[in-house]
CSV table of C-alpha atoms in Angstrom, one decimal:
chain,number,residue,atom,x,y,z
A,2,UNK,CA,0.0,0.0,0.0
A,3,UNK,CA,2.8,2.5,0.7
A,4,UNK,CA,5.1,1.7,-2.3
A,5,UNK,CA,1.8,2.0,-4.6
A,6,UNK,CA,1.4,5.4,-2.7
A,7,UNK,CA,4.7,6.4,-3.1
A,8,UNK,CA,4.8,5.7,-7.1
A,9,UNK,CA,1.7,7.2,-7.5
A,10,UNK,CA,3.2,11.0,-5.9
A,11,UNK,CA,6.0,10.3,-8.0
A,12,UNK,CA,4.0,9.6,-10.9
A,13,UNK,CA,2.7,13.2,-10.6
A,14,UNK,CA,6.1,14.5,-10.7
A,15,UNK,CA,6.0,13.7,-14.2
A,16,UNK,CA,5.7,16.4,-17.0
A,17,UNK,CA,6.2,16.4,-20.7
A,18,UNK,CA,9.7,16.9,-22.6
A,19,UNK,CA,10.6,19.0,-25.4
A,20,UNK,CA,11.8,16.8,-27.6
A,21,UNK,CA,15.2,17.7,-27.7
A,22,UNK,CA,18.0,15.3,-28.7
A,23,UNK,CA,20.0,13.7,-26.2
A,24,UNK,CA,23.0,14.2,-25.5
A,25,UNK,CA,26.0,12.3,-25.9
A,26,UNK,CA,28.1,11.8,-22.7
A,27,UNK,CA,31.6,13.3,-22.6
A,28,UNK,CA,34.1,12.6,-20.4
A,29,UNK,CA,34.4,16.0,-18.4
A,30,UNK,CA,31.0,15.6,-17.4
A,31,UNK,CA,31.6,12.6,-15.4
A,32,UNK,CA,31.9,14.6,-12.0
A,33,UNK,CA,28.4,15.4,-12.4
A,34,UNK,CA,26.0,13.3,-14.7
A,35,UNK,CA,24.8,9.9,-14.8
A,36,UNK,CA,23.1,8.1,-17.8
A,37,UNK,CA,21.0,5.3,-18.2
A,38,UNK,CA,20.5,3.0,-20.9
A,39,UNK,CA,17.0,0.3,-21.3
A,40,UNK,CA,15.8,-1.5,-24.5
A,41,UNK,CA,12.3,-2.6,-24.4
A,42,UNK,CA,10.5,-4.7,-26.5
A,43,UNK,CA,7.5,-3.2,-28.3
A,44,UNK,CA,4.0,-5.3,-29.3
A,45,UNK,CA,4.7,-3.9,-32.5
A,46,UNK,CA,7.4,-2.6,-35.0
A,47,UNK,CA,11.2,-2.5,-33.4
A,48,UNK,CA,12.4,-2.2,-29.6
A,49,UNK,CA,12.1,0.9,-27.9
A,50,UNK,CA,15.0,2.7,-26.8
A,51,UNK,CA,14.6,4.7,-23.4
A,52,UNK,CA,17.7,7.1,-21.9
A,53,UNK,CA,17.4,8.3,-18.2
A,54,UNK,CA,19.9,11.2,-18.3
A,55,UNK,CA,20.5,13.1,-14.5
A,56,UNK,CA,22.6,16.2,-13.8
A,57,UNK,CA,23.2,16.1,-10.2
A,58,UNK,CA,23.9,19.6,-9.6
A,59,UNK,CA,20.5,20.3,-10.6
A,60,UNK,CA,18.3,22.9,-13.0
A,61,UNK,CA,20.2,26.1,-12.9
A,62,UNK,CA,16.8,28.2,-12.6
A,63,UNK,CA,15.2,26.1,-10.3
A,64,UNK,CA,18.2,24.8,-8.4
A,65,UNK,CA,16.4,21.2,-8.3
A,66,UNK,CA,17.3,17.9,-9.7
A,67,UNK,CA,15.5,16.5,-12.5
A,68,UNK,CA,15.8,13.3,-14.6
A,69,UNK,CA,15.0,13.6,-18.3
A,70,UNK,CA,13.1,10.9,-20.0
A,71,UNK,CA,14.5,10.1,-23.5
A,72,UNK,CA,12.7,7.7,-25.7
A,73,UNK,CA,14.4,6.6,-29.4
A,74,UNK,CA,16.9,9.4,-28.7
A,75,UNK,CA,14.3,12.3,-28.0
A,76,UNK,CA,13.3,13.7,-24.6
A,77,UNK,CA,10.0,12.6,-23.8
A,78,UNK,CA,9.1,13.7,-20.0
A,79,UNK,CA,11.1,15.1,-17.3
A,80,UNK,CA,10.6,14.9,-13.4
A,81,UNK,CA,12.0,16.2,-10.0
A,82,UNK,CA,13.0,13.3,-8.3
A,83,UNK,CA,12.4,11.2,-6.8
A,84,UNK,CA,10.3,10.4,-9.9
A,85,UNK,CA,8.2,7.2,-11.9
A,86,UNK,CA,7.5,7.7,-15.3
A,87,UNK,CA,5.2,5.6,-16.9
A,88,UNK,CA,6.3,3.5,-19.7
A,89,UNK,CA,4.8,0.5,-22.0
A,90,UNK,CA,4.7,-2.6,-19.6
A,91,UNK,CA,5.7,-0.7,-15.9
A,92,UNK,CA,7.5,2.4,-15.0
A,93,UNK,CA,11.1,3.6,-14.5
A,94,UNK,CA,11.9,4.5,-11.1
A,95,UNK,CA,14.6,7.1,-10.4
A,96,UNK,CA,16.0,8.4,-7.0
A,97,UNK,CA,19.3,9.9,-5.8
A,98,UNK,CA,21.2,10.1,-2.6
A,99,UNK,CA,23.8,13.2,-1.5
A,100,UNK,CA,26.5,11.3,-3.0
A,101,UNK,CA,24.4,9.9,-6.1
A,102,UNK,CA,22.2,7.4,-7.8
A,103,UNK,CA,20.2,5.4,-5.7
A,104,UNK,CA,17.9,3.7,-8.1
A,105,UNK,CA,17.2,4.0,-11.7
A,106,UNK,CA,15.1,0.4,-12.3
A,107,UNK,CA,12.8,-0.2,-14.7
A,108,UNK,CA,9.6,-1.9,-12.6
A,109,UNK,CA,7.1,-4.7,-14.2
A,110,UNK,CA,3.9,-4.3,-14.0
A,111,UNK,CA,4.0,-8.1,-12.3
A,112,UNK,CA,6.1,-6.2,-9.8
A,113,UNK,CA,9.8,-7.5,-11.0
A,114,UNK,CA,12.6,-4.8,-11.3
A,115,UNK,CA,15.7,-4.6,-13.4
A,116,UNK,CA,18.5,-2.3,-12.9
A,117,UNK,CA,18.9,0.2,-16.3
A,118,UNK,CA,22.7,-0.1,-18.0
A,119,UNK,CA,24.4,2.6,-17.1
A,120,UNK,CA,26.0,4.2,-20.1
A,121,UNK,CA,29.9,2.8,-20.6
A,122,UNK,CA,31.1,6.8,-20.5
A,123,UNK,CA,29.1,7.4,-17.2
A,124,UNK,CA,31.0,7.1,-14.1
A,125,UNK,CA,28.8,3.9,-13.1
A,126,UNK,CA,29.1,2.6,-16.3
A,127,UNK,CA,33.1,2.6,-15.7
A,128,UNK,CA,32.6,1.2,-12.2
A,129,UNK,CA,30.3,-1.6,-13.7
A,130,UNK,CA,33.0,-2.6,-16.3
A,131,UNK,CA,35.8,-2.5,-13.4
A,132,UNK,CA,33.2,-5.0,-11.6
A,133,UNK,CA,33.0,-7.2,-14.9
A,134,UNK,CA,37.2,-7.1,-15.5
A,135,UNK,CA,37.9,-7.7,-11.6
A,136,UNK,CA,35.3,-9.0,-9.6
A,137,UNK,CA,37.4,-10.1,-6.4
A,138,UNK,CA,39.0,-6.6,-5.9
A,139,UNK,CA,35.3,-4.9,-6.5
A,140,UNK,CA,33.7,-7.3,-3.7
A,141,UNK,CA,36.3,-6.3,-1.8
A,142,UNK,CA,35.9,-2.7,-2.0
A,143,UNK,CA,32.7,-3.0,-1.6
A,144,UNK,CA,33.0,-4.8,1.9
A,145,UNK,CA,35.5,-1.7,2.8
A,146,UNK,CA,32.9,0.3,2.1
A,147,UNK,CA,30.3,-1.1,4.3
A,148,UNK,CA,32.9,-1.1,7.0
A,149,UNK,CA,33.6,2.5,6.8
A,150,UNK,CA,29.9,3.2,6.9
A,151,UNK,CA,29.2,1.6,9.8
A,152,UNK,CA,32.0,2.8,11.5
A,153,UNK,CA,30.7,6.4,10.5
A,154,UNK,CA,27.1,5.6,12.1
A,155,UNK,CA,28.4,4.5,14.7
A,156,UNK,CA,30.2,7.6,15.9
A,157,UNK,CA,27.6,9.1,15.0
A,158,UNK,CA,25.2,7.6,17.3
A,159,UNK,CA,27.5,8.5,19.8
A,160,UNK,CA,27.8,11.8,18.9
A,161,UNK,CA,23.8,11.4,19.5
A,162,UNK,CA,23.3,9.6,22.1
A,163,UNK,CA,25.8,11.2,25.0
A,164,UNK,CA,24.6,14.5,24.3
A,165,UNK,CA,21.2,13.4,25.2
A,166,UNK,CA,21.4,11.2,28.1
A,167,UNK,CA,23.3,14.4,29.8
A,168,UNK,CA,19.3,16.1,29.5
A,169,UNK,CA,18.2,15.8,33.5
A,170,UNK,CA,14.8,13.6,33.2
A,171,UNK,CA,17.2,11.1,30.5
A,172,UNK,CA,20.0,11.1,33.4
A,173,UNK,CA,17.8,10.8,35.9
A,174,UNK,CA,16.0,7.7,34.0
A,175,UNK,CA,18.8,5.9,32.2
A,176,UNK,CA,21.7,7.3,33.6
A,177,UNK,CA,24.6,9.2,31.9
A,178,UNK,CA,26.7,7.6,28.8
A,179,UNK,CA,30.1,7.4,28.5
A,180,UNK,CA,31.6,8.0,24.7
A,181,UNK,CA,32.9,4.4,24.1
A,182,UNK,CA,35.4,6.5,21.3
A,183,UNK,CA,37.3,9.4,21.9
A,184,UNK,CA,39.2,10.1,18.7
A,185,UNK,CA,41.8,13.0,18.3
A,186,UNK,CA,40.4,15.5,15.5
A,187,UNK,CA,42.0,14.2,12.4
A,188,UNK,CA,41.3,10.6,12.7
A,189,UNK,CA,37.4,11.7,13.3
A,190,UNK,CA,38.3,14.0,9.9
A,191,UNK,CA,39.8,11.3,8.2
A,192,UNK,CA,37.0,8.7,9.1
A,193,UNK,CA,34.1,11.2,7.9
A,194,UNK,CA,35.9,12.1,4.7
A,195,UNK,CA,36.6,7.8,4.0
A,196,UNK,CA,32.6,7.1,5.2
A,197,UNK,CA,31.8,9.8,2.2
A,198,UNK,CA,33.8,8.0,-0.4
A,199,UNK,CA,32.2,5.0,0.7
A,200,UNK,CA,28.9,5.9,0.0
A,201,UNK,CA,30.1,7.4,-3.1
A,202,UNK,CA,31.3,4.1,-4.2
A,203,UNK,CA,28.2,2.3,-3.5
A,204,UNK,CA,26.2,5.1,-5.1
A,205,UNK,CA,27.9,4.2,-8.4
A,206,UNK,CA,27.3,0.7,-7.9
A,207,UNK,CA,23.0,1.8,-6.8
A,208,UNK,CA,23.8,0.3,-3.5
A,209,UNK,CA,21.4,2.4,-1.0
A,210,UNK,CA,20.3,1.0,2.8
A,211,UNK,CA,18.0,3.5,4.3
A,212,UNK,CA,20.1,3.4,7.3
A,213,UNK,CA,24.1,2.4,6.3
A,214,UNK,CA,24.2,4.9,3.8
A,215,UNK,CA,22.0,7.8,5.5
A,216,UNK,CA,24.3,8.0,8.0
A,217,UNK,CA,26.6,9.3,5.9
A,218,UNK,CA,24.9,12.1,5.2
């Protein structure tokens, strides 16, 4: 009931395109776009070709992100995310995090999801292909990253939690709590900027946990 909820608000997002042609991706713009590739098959004539193509630093006028909607190389809708635009057989659902994508899946109508291919140029498109070439060394930076996220939630839970139980009715109730880590200022520095990198990393792979990667943020 809430997912159907939540598409349908995102649904309204939706508004029509201009038709322009999209772009191709060129390499200096890999600090701050991300493009999306998915082929679907058509109950007539040829596949259809649909492009999701996202600037994260957002509209210029409105300061808002938006995701563009190509279809056979021509824009077709656009949306402030997080958005769903309808499409034959589902919708494409498209989200993003501080540091990123967080989803950009194409969703059945049966309720079955596929990730979109991330063009080869885009930044997850090179991270994909590093996956495909060396898939020991990506699981394994992948587990880093986990570990530096939840070492960055957990200091910040006790950044949290101690100044709170120091409020009189908390003390009073639950006693005080001691910080289990007291780090010296650049190792906290250096641990916030590695937690960021993290979730940067799992960005580009569309790794998002409501909780592991929010607390980077």
């Amino acid at each position: 009931m809430y997912q159907q909820w939540r598409r349908r608000r995102a649904e309204k997002r939706v508004a029509p395109g201009d038709g322009r042609a999209l772009q191709r991706f060129r390499w200096w713009q890999v600090p701050g776009r991300a493009l999306f590739h998915l082929d679907q098959a058509a109950p007539w004539g040829p596949p259809r070709r649909y492009a999701v193509d996202v600037r994260h630093w957002g509209n210029q006028s409105s300061g808002e992100v938006e995701a563009r909607l190509y279809l056979d190389g021509r824009q077709h809708a656009v949306g402030r995310m997080p958005v769903a635009f309808p499409i034959e057989g589902g919708v494409i659902e498209v989200d993003m995090s501080d540091y990123g994508m967080k989803r950009c899946h194409f969703v059945a109508d049966d309720g079955t999801e596929r990730l979109l291919t991330p063009d080869p140029r885009s930044p997850e498109g090179r991270r994909a292909r590093f996956g495909r070439r060396h898939p020991g060394v990506s699981r394994a930076i992948g587990a880093v990253s986990i570990v530096f996220l939840l070492v960055g939630l957990a200091l910040l839970a006790q950044e949290i939690a101690v100044p709170l139980s120091e409020i009189p009715p908390i003390a009073e109730r639950f006693g005080r709590i001691e910080p289990l880590f007291d780090l010296p200022r650049w190792l906290d520095v250096t641990l916030a900027i590695a937690a960021a990198l993290a979730a940067t990393e799992r960005a580009l792979r569309l790794r998002y946990h409501w909780l592991i990667d929010a607390g980077a943020s």
